[in-house]
Short mmCIF file of C-alpha atoms in Angstrom, two decimals:
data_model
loop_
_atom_site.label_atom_id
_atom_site.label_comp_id
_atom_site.label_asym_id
_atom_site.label_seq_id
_atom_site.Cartn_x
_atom_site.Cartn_y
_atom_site.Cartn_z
CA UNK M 1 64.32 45.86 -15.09
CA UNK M 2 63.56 48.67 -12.74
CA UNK M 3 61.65 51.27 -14.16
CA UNK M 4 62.17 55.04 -12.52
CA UNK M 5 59.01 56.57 -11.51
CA UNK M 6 56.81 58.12 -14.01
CA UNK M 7 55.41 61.78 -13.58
CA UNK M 8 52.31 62.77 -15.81
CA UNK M 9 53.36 66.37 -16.80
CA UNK M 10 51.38 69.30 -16.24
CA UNK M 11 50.25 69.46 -20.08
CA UNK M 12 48.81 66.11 -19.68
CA UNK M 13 46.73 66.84 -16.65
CA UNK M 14 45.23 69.71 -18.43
CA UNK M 15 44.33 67.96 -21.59
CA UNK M 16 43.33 65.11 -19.72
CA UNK M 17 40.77 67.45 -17.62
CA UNK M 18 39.91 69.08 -21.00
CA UNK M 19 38.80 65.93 -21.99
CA UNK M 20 36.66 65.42 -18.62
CA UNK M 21 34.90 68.62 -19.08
CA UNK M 22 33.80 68.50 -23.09
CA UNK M 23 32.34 65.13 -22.05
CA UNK M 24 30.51 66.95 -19.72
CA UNK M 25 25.95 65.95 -20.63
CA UNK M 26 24.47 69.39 -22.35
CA UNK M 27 21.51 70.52 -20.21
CA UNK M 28 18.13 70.13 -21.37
CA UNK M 29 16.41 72.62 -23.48
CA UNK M 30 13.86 73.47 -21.06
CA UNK M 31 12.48 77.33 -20.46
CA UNK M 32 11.63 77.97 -16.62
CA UNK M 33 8.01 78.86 -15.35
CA UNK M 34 7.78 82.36 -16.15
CA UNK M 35 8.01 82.22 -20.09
CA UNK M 36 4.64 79.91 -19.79
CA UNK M 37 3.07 83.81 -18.33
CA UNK M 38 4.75 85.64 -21.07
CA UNK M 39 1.88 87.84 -22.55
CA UNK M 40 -0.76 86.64 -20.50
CA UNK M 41 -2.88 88.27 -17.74
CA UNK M 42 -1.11 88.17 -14.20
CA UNK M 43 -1.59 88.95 -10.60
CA UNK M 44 1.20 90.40 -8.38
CA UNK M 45 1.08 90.56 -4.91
CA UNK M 46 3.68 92.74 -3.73
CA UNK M 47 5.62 92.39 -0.24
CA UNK M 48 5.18 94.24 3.32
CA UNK M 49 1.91 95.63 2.38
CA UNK M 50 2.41 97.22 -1.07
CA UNK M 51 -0.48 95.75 -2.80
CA UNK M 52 -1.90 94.00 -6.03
CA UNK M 53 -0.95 94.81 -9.38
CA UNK M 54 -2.47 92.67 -11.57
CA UNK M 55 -1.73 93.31 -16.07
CA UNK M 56 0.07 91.43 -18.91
CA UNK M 57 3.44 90.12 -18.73
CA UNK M 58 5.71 91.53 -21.05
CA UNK M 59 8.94 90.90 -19.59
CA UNK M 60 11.42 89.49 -16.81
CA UNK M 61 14.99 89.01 -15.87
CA UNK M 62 16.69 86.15 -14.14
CA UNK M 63 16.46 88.64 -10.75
CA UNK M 64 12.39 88.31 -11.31
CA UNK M 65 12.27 91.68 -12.39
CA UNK M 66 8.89 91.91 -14.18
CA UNK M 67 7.24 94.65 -16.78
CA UNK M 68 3.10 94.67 -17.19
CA UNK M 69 1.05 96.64 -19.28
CA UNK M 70 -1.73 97.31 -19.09
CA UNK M 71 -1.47 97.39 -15.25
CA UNK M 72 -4.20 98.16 -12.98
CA UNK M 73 -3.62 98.67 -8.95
CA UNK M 74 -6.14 96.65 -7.29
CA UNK M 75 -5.35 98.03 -3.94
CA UNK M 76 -7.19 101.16 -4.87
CA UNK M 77 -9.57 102.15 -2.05
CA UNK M 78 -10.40 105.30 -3.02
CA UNK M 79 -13.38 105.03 -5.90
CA UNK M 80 -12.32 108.76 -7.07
CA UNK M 81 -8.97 107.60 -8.01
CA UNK M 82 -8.15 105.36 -11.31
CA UNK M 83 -6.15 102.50 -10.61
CA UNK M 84 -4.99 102.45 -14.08
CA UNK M 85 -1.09 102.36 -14.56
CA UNK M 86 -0.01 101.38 -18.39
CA UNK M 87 2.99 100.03 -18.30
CA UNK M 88 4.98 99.37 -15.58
CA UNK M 89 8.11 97.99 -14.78
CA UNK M 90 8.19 95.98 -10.94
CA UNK M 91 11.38 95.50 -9.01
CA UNK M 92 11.99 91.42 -8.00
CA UNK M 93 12.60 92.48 -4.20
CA UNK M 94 9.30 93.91 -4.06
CA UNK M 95 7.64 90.92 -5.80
CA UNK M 96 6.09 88.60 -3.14
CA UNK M 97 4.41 86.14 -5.66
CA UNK M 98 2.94 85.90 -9.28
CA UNK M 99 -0.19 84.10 -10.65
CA UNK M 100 -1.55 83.26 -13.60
CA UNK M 101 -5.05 84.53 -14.03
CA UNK M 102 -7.85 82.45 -16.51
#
């Protein structure tokens, strides 16, 4: 018996990917680096020569934008001036790198 050549139609290819994607593994529940700094003392080292901020991480963004209070400048050179900021809010182009202090 000759059988004509079956086409899947264009509903079943859908469902059928539907199917592919909801058996798709759910990510696991894990928090990236920066929430272990949330409101705790950090150092900033900003790029091309802007300086050291160092204060306590309040806040970021997935584009490393950071906010400290409590900041101080540590590039301060001039004794006469504070290097006290408050709170400040640090762009993540500018941000060269972040440490935790102890």
């Amino acid at each position: 018996m000759y059988r004509p050549y079956q086409h899947t139609s264009f509903q079943h290819r859908v469902c059928s990917r539907r199917r592919q994607v909801s058996q798709v593994v759910e990510p696991k529940n894990t928090l990236p680096p920066m929430y272990e700094y949330l409101d705790k003392q950090v150092h900033v080292q900003l790029k091309n020569g802007g300086g050291h901020v160092s204060g306590t991480l309040i806040g970021f963004d997935i584009l490393q934008n950071i906010c400290l209070a409590n900041a101080v400048d540590q590039g301060q050179k001039r004794v006469s001036v504070s290097g006290l900021l408050g709170e400040i809010f640090i762009r993540g182009n500018t941000v060269h790198s972040i440490e935790l202090l102890k």
